[in-house]
């Protein structure tokens, strides 16, 4: 089913700080009033992160994708980096610092490792190979 407006996607191990979603929506209006862009969520300074790990994607930007399928279907889990590459290539990616979240990432707190975290990594190496191959061929989903 297709969305009628922007789409916000997120992982299951985050918590949005107060006002984060509203800040992202406001940033979309300010930077991409026609909906042709991506607003990344700030995950803080204690870890590296992709600005598209959690993001708000405008409807016009989403329409670039076949059948509005945002994630390249060959990836099992790790696919946000390709969304980031398209956003950067088209200069349509903005990281909104006020759209802040807390990421309870198991790499930084092993007590947070759960079945979802483990299952997501079953095909991590295969996803990495897909990404490396596509990048070498200069392929970007949605382009």
Backbone as ProteinMPNN parsed JSONL, in Angstrom:
{"seq_chain_A": "XXXXXXXXXXXXXXXXXXXXXXXXXXXXXXXXXXXXXXXXXXXXXXXXXXXXXXXXXXXXXXXXXXXXXXXXXXXXXXXXXXXXXXXXXXXXXXXXXXXXXXXXXXXXXXXXXXXXXXXXXXXXXXXXXXXXXXXXXXXXXXX", "coords_chain_A": {"N_chain_A": [[0.831, -1.174, 0.0], [0.466, 2.257, -0.713], [1.754, 5.284, 0.648], [0.142, 8.35, 1.545], [1.411, 10.627, 2.195], [4.411, 11.953, 3.648], [6.84, 9.497, 4.747], [7.874, 7.979, 7.693], [10.443, 6.053, 8.81], [11.776, 3.679, 11.121], [13.934, 2.065, 13.546], [13.598, -0.659, 15.917], [14.823, -0.184, 18.309], [14.989, 2.354, 19.383], [14.285, 5.583, 20.851], [12.314, 8.319, 20.458], [13.2, 11.625, 21.166], [11.472, 14.188, 22.999], [9.557, 16.189, 20.873], [11.006, 15.538, 18.602], [9.961, 14.295, 16.245], [8.225, 16.253, 15.375], [10.099, 18.272, 14.896], [11.474, 17.165, 12.738], [9.413, 17.068, 10.837], [8.924, 19.811, 10.548], [11.407, 20.593, 9.527], [11.281, 19.316, 7.068], [9.287, 20.805, 5.799], [10.564, 23.296, 5.714], [13.008, 22.831, 4.293], [12.412, 21.164, 2.109], [9.844, 21.892, 0.763], [8.204, 20.887, -1.204], [8.18, 18.236, -0.703], [10.248, 16.749, -1.69], [12.574, 15.302, -0.536], [14.782, 14.087, 2.112], [14.744, 13.812, 5.574], [16.998, 13.376, 8.031], [17.408, 11.796, 11.231], [18.927, 12.837, 14.238], [21.286, 11.036, 16.031], [22.901, 11.531, 18.152], [26.176, 12.171, 19.684], [27.735, 10.118, 20.664], [28.134, 7.895, 19.133], [28.809, 6.615, 15.84], [26.692, 7.084, 13.009], [24.319, 6.483, 10.396], [22.779, 9.099, 8.641], [20.424, 8.356, 7.558], [19.548, 6.234, 8.993], [17.339, 6.362, 10.637], [14.652, 8.014, 9.375], [12.734, 10.665, 7.818], [10.901, 10.625, 4.96], [10.029, 12.445, 2.2], [6.999, 12.582, 0.22], [7.263, 13.178, -2.567], [9.964, 12.579, -2.996], [9.9, 9.874, -2.377], [8.45, 8.915, -4.517], [10.305, 8.442, -6.485], [11.114, 5.871, -6.397], [10.657, 2.531, -7.621], [7.341, 1.534, -7.634], [7.091, 2.899, -5.272], [8.687, 1.679, -3.398], [10.784, 1.932, -0.942], [13.069, 0.66, 0.065], [15.703, -1.204, -1.323], [14.869, -4.234, -2.743], [16.532, -6.534, -2.627], [18.093, -6.459, -0.387], [18.404, -7.791, 2.888], [18.317, -6.634, 5.428], [20.114, -4.423, 5.996], [19.84, -1.598, 4.554], [19.608, 1.147, 4.527], [21.789, 2.687, 3.855], [21.894, 2.899, 1.114], [19.74, 4.514, 0.562], [20.69, 6.796, 1.736], [22.858, 7.326, -0.014], [21.495, 8.02, -2.383], [20.085, 10.288, -1.532], [22.235, 12.012, -0.949], [23.511, 12.179, -3.46], [21.584, 13.498, -4.982], [21.425, 15.811, -3.607], [19.501, 16.028, -1.593], [19.214, 15.493, 1.086], [18.94, 16.096, 4.463], [20.215, 16.481, 7.651], [18.572, 16.836, 10.533], [19.316, 18.345, 13.4], [17.775, 18.903, 15.668], [15.888, 16.955, 15.578], [16.046, 14.64, 17.411], [17.079, 11.487, 18.731], [17.246, 8.656, 20.93], [19.335, 5.992, 20.687], [19.316, 2.763, 21.492], [21.559, 1.017, 21.037], [22.807, -2.219, 20.635], [25.546, -2.637, 20.204], [26.793, -0.849, 21.801], [25.76, -1.326, 24.237], [25.629, -4.249, 25.517], [23.647, -5.518, 26.916], [21.356, -4.939, 25.624], [21.053, -6.622, 23.479], [18.922, -8.524, 21.552], [16.554, -10.916, 20.153], [15.707, -9.782, 17.721], [17.856, -8.131, 17.026], [19.849, -10.074, 16.67], [18.716, -11.633, 14.571], [18.648, -9.772, 12.505], [21.25, -9.658, 11.761], [21.893, -12.013, 10.552], [22.134, -12.155, 7.78], [23.938, -10.176, 7.296], [26.521, -9.993, 6.129], [25.973, -10.784, 3.504], [24.28, -8.686, 2.748], [26.156, -6.625, 2.884], [27.879, -7.348, 0.798], [26.15, -7.067, -1.397], [25.733, -4.305, -1.273], [28.372, -3.294, -1.668], [28.917, -4.28, -4.233], [26.882, -3.032, -5.754], [27.553, -0.37, -5.322], [30.09, -0.257, -6.545], [29.346, -0.582, -9.171], [28.095, 1.745, -9.523], [25.393, 1.88, -8.987], [22.311, 2.977, -7.755], [19.517, 2.549, -5.874], [16.409, 3.763, -6.877], [17.325, 5.685, -8.572]], "CA_chain_A": [[0.0, 0.0, 0.0], [1.243, 3.486, -0.824], [1.479, 6.354, 1.607], [-0.385, 9.581, 0.965], [2.254, 11.741, 2.614], [5.769, 11.529, 3.992], [6.967, 8.236, 5.475], [8.915, 7.94, 8.701], [10.794, 4.681, 9.159], [12.624, 3.658, 12.312], [14.286, 0.759, 14.087], [12.835, -0.976, 17.128], [15.626, 0.035, 19.511], [15.172, 3.8, 19.551], [13.261, 6.373, 21.533], [12.332, 9.693, 19.975], [13.158, 12.646, 22.203], [10.309, 15.073, 22.867], [9.607, 17.164, 19.793], [11.868, 15.103, 17.497], [9.185, 14.068, 15.019], [7.754, 17.581, 14.96], [11.264, 18.983, 14.327], [11.722, 16.585, 11.409], [8.335, 17.524, 9.946], [9.174, 21.228, 10.281], [12.575, 20.66, 8.644], [10.821, 18.933, 5.722], [8.578, 21.975, 5.253], [11.533, 24.365, 5.477], [14.051, 22.486, 3.322], [11.841, 20.505, 0.93], [8.398, 22.139, 0.868], [7.477, 20.07, -2.172], [8.275, 16.837, -0.285], [11.298, 16.055, -2.447], [13.779, 15.213, 0.266], [14.892, 13.182, 3.253], [15.196, 14.426, 6.816], [17.604, 12.39, 8.917], [17.306, 12.019, 12.679], [20.188, 12.924, 14.955], [21.423, 9.977, 17.025], [23.84, 11.944, 19.189], [27.602, 12.192, 19.381], [28.479, 9.018, 21.258], [28.312, 6.81, 18.182], [28.639, 6.999, 14.441], [25.401, 6.626, 12.522], [23.898, 6.969, 9.096], [21.668, 10.035, 8.79], [19.2, 7.722, 7.078], [19.217, 5.084, 9.834], [15.947, 6.702, 10.954], [14.456, 9.198, 8.531], [11.444, 11.078, 7.28], [11.062, 10.712, 3.507], [8.913, 13.15, 1.575], [6.242, 11.838, -0.789], [7.833, 13.367, -3.904], [11.201, 11.8, -3.037], [9.487, 8.467, -2.366], [7.946, 8.557, -5.851], [11.431, 8.051, -7.358], [11.335, 4.432, -6.262], [9.656, 1.685, -8.278], [6.176, 1.23, -6.792], [7.346, 3.589, -4.001], [9.375, 0.762, -2.479], [11.922, 2.709, -0.495], [14.233, -0.187, 0.32], [16.053, -2.109, -2.415], [14.324, -5.514, -2.291], [17.501, -7.616, -2.451], [18.678, -6.399, 0.957], [17.657, -8.445, 3.954], [18.121, -5.699, 6.536], [20.96, -3.22, 5.971], [19.558, -0.944, 3.278], [19.465, 2.607, 4.626], [22.937, 3.363, 3.261], [21.6, 3.206, -0.284], [18.865, 5.686, 0.619], [21.605, 7.917, 1.994], [23.617, 7.638, -1.244], [20.623, 8.732, -3.319], [19.849, 11.619, -0.976], [23.447, 12.835, -1.122], [23.745, 12.406, -4.885], [20.61, 14.47, -5.46], [21.446, 16.932, -2.67], [18.148, 16.021, -1.039], [19.307, 14.899, 2.412], [19.251, 17.078, 5.501], [20.223, 15.945, 9.002], [17.995, 17.815, 11.45], [19.896, 18.109, 14.721], [16.718, 18.953, 16.683], [15.122, 15.708, 15.474], [16.999, 13.787, 18.125], [16.581, 10.246, 19.307], [18.166, 7.832, 21.704], [19.462, 4.677, 20.051], [19.791, 1.771, 22.452], [22.24, 0.087, 20.127], [23.505, -3.286, 21.356], [27.001, -2.553, 20.072], [27.275, 0.003, 22.879], [25.229, -1.876, 25.475], [25.356, -5.653, 25.192], [22.418, -5.937, 27.588], [20.248, -4.657, 24.714], [20.987, -7.615, 22.402], [17.722, -9.345, 21.587], [16.403, -11.766, 18.969], [15.634, -8.941, 16.52], [19.235, -7.731, 16.715], [20.535, -11.262, 16.143], [18.13, -12.012, 13.282], [19.023, -8.768, 11.503], [22.648, -9.865, 11.374], [22.057, -13.311, 9.905], [22.555, -11.937, 6.393], [24.669, -8.908, 7.247], [27.617, -10.091, 5.155], [25.356, -10.804, 2.172], [23.864, -7.305, 2.484], [27.369, -5.845, 2.634], [28.34, -7.678, -0.561], [25.222, -6.418, -2.333], [26.023, -2.871, -1.236], [29.683, -3.052, -2.283], [28.774, -4.552, -5.675], [26.064, -1.979, -6.353], [28.33, 0.874, -5.27], [31.145, -0.36, -7.565], [28.683, -0.425, -10.471], [27.447, 3.063, -9.471], [23.94, 1.684, -8.951], [21.623, 3.491, -6.575], [18.078, 2.29, -5.952], [15.623, 4.983, -6.988], [17.922, 6.612, -9.532]], "C_chain_A": [[0.882, 1.246, 0.0], [0.808, 4.499, 0.218], [0.956, 7.571, 0.862], [0.5, 10.786, 1.249], [3.647, 11.196, 2.899], [5.726, 10.225, 4.791], [8.118, 8.364, 6.453], [9.187, 6.473, 8.991], [11.804, 4.716, 10.297], [12.942, 2.214, 12.7], [13.535, 0.549, 15.403], [13.606, -0.707, 18.42], [15.964, 1.517, 19.711], [14.042, 4.381, 20.374], [13.394, 7.794, 21.005], [12.319, 10.637, 21.175], [11.946, 13.54, 21.947], [10.529, 16.093, 21.755], [10.41, 16.729, 18.576], [11.1, 14.94, 16.188], [8.668, 15.403, 14.482], [8.89, 18.384, 14.329], [11.582, 18.464, 12.932], [10.666, 17.062, 10.409], [8.532, 18.999, 9.58], [10.363, 21.402, 9.333], [12.196, 20.275, 7.214], [10.159, 20.129, 5.059], [9.57, 23.075, 4.875], [12.496, 24.054, 4.338], [13.51, 21.885, 2.026], [10.327, 20.678, 0.952], [7.57, 21.344, -0.128], [7.542, 18.581, -1.832], [9.359, 16.052, -0.996], [12.601, 16.022, -1.65], [13.669, 14.212, 1.403], [15.378, 14.005, 4.438], [15.715, 13.314, 7.719], [17.465, 12.796, 10.363], [18.685, 11.943, 13.306], [20.233, 11.853, 16.055], [22.474, 10.297, 18.088], [25.285, 11.769, 18.789], [28.35, 10.964, 19.861], [28.731, 7.86, 20.291], [28.229, 7.346, 16.759], [27.298, 6.423, 13.977], [25.173, 7.164, 11.121], [22.754, 7.954, 9.313], [20.356, 9.48, 8.235], [18.883, 6.441, 7.853], [17.774, 5.166, 10.31], [15.694, 7.989, 10.193], [12.997, 9.425, 8.18], [11.66, 11.322, 5.79], [9.812, 11.355, 2.919], [8.288, 12.339, 0.451], [6.854, 11.98, -2.19], [9.137, 12.592, -4.045], [10.87, 10.309, -3.13], [9.023, 7.999, -3.748], [9.059, 8.208, -6.839], [11.595, 6.53, -7.415], [10.26, 3.636, -6.992], [8.569, 1.269, -7.288], [6.313, 1.829, -5.386], [7.956, 2.662, -2.951], [10.724, 1.379, -2.135], [13.199, 1.879, -0.358], [14.463, -1.153, -0.835], [15.715, -3.539, -1.982], [15.334, -6.654, -2.105], [18.184, -7.587, -1.082], [17.78, -7.139, 1.938], [17.331, -7.435, 5.052], [18.862, -4.377, 6.342], [20.829, -2.485, 4.643], [19.52, 0.574, 3.351], [20.621, 3.344, 3.974], [22.679, 3.717, 1.794], [20.629, 4.387, -0.393], [19.721, 6.931, 0.854], [22.368, 8.307, 0.726], [22.764, 8.408, -2.245], [20.36, 10.157, -2.817], [21.039, 12.54, -1.167], [23.679, 13.158, -2.591], [22.824, 13.499, -5.429], [20.57, 15.742, -4.612], [20.062, 17.134, -2.062], [18.114, 15.373, 0.339], [19.722, 15.974, 3.401], [19.159, 16.388, 6.854], [19.739, 17.045, 9.943], [18.454, 17.506, 12.874], [18.837, 18.125, 15.831], [15.814, 17.724, 16.643], [15.987, 14.606, 16.098], [16.314, 12.558, 18.707], [17.668, 9.598, 20.143], [18.163, 6.458, 21.052], [20.09, 3.724, 21.061], [20.491, 0.65, 21.684], [23.039, -0.95, 20.917], [25.022, -3.273, 21.215], [27.613, -1.732, 21.204], [26.782, -0.469, 24.241], [24.786, -3.311, 25.183], [24.106, -6.192, 25.881], [21.201, -5.743, 26.675], [20.137, -5.675, 23.569], [19.746, -8.471, 22.594], [17.625, -10.157, 20.305], [16.352, -10.953, 17.683], [17.03, -8.521, 16.08], [19.994, -8.907, 16.089], [20.031, -11.636, 14.748], [18.522, -11.038, 12.173], [20.427, -9.004, 10.971], [22.912, -11.2, 10.686], [22.613, -13.159, 8.492], [23.312, -10.624, 6.23], [25.764, -8.931, 6.185], [27.08, -10.103, 3.726], [24.885, -9.39, 1.799], [25.071, -6.429, 2.167], [27.882, -6.099, 1.223], [27.448, -7.032, -1.617], [25.551, -4.929, -2.419], [27.325, -2.537, -1.942], [29.597, -3.234, -3.803], [27.998, -3.435, -6.357], [26.824, -0.652, -6.391], [29.412, 0.878, -6.359], [30.567, -0.146, -8.971], [27.965, 0.919, -10.59], [25.919, 2.954, -9.561], [23.384, 2.225, -7.649], [20.125, 3.268, -6.79], [17.324, 3.62, -5.954], [16.158, 5.98, -8.0], [17.669, 6.141, -10.946]], "O_chain_A": [[1.928, 1.271, 0.648], [-0.357, 4.555, 0.612], [1.286, 7.793, -0.303], [0.358, 11.836, 0.621], [4.009, 10.111, 2.443], [4.722, 9.894, 5.422], [9.209, 8.803, 6.088], [8.282, 5.731, 9.372], [12.586, 5.659, 10.423], [12.298, 1.273, 12.237], [12.914, 1.473, 15.929], [13.098, -0.973, 19.509], [17.06, 1.876, 20.142], [12.995, 3.762, 20.567], [14.462, 8.399, 21.096], [11.517, 10.467, 22.094], [11.458, 13.636, 20.821], [11.556, 16.769, 21.707], [10.491, 17.479, 17.603], [11.551, 15.402, 15.14], [8.677, 15.642, 13.274], [8.679, 19.093, 13.346], [11.924, 19.243, 12.042], [10.989, 17.415, 9.275], [8.328, 19.386, 8.43], [10.333, 22.253, 8.444], [12.726, 20.84, 6.257], [10.433, 20.434, 3.898], [9.426, 23.712, 3.831], [12.771, 24.919, 3.506], [14.095, 22.082, 0.961], [9.601, 19.702, 1.141], [6.372, 21.147, 0.074], [7.023, 17.753, -2.579], [9.391, 14.824, -0.918], [13.597, 16.632, -2.037], [12.632, 13.587, 1.624], [16.311, 14.799, 4.314], [14.966, 12.424, 8.121], [17.41, 13.982, 10.689], [19.502, 11.094, 12.949], [19.338, 11.775, 16.896], [22.883, 9.413, 18.84], [25.59, 11.284, 17.7], [29.511, 10.782, 19.494], [29.477, 6.937, 20.619], [27.648, 8.403, 16.513], [26.836, 5.405, 14.491], [25.759, 8.169, 10.718], [21.845, 7.673, 10.094], [19.297, 10.077, 8.427], [18.045, 5.648, 7.422], [17.074, 4.155, 10.375], [16.44, 8.956, 10.347], [12.16, 8.523, 8.235], [12.504, 12.132, 5.405], [8.694, 10.878, 3.114], [8.949, 11.52, -0.187], [6.95, 10.994, -2.92], [9.396, 12.008, -5.098], [11.506, 9.576, -3.887], [9.183, 6.831, -4.102], [8.771, 7.72, -7.932], [12.149, 5.987, -8.371], [9.089, 4.017, -6.985], [8.862, 0.715, -6.229], [5.723, 1.325, -4.43], [7.753, 2.855, -1.752], [11.667, 1.35, -2.926], [14.291, 2.37, -0.643], [13.54, -1.838, -1.275], [16.22, -4.007, -0.962], [15.0, -7.655, -1.472], [18.785, -8.578, -0.666], [16.554, -7.111, 1.826], [16.204, -7.387, 5.544], [18.268, -3.313, 6.514], [21.607, -2.716, 3.717], [19.409, 1.229, 2.314], [20.469, 4.5, 3.577], [23.188, 4.721, 1.296], [20.701, 5.167, -1.342], [19.499, 7.978, 0.246], [22.507, 9.493, 0.429], [23.247, 9.341, -2.885], [20.409, 11.112, -3.591], [20.875, 13.712, -1.507], [24.009, 14.295, -2.929], [23.243, 14.326, -6.239], [19.772, 16.642, -4.874], [19.53, 18.243, -2.023], [17.11, 14.773, 0.722], [20.719, 16.669, 3.207], [18.139, 15.778, 7.172], [20.413, 18.059, 10.127], [18.026, 16.52, 13.473], [18.991, 17.428, 16.833], [15.055, 17.483, 17.582], [16.569, 13.771, 15.405], [15.152, 12.589, 19.111], [18.844, 9.954, 20.066], [17.112, 5.84, 20.888], [21.254, 3.872, 21.433], [20.058, -0.502, 21.693], [23.852, -0.594, 21.769], [25.715, -3.857, 22.049], [28.79, -1.888, 21.533], [27.315, -0.066, 25.276], [23.695, -3.542, 24.664], [23.566, -7.218, 25.467], [20.14, -6.315, 26.924], [19.207, -5.588, 22.767], [19.539, -9.065, 23.653], [18.518, -10.092, 19.46], [16.892, -11.378, 16.661], [17.346, -8.553, 14.89], [20.697, -8.738, 15.093], [20.825, -11.922, 13.851], [18.706, -11.446, 11.026], [20.753, -8.595, 9.856], [24.042, -11.478, 10.284], [23.461, -13.941, 8.063], [23.321, -10.033, 5.15], [25.908, -7.974, 5.425], [27.675, -9.496, 2.835], [25.073, -8.951, 0.664], [25.007, -5.583, 1.275], [28.278, -5.162, 0.529], [27.942, -6.511, -2.616], [25.635, -4.366, -3.511], [27.378, -1.595, -2.733], [30.143, -2.433, -4.562], [28.403, -2.946, -7.412], [26.746, 0.092, -7.368], [29.626, 1.896, -7.017], [31.233, 0.407, -9.846], [27.319, 1.209, -11.597], [25.251, 3.816, -10.131], [23.92, 1.962, -6.573], [19.549, 3.744, -7.768], [17.582, 4.491, -5.123], [15.526, 7.004, -8.262], [18.096, 6.792, -11.899]]}, "name": "protein", "num_of_chains": 1, "seq": "XXXXXXXXXXXXXXXXXXXXXXXXXXXXXXXXXXXXXXXXXXXXXXXXXXXXXXXXXXXXXXXXXXXXXXXXXXXXXXXXXXXXXXXXXXXXXXXXXXXXXXXXXXXXXXXXXXXXXXXXXXXXXXXXXXXXXXXXXXXXXXX"}
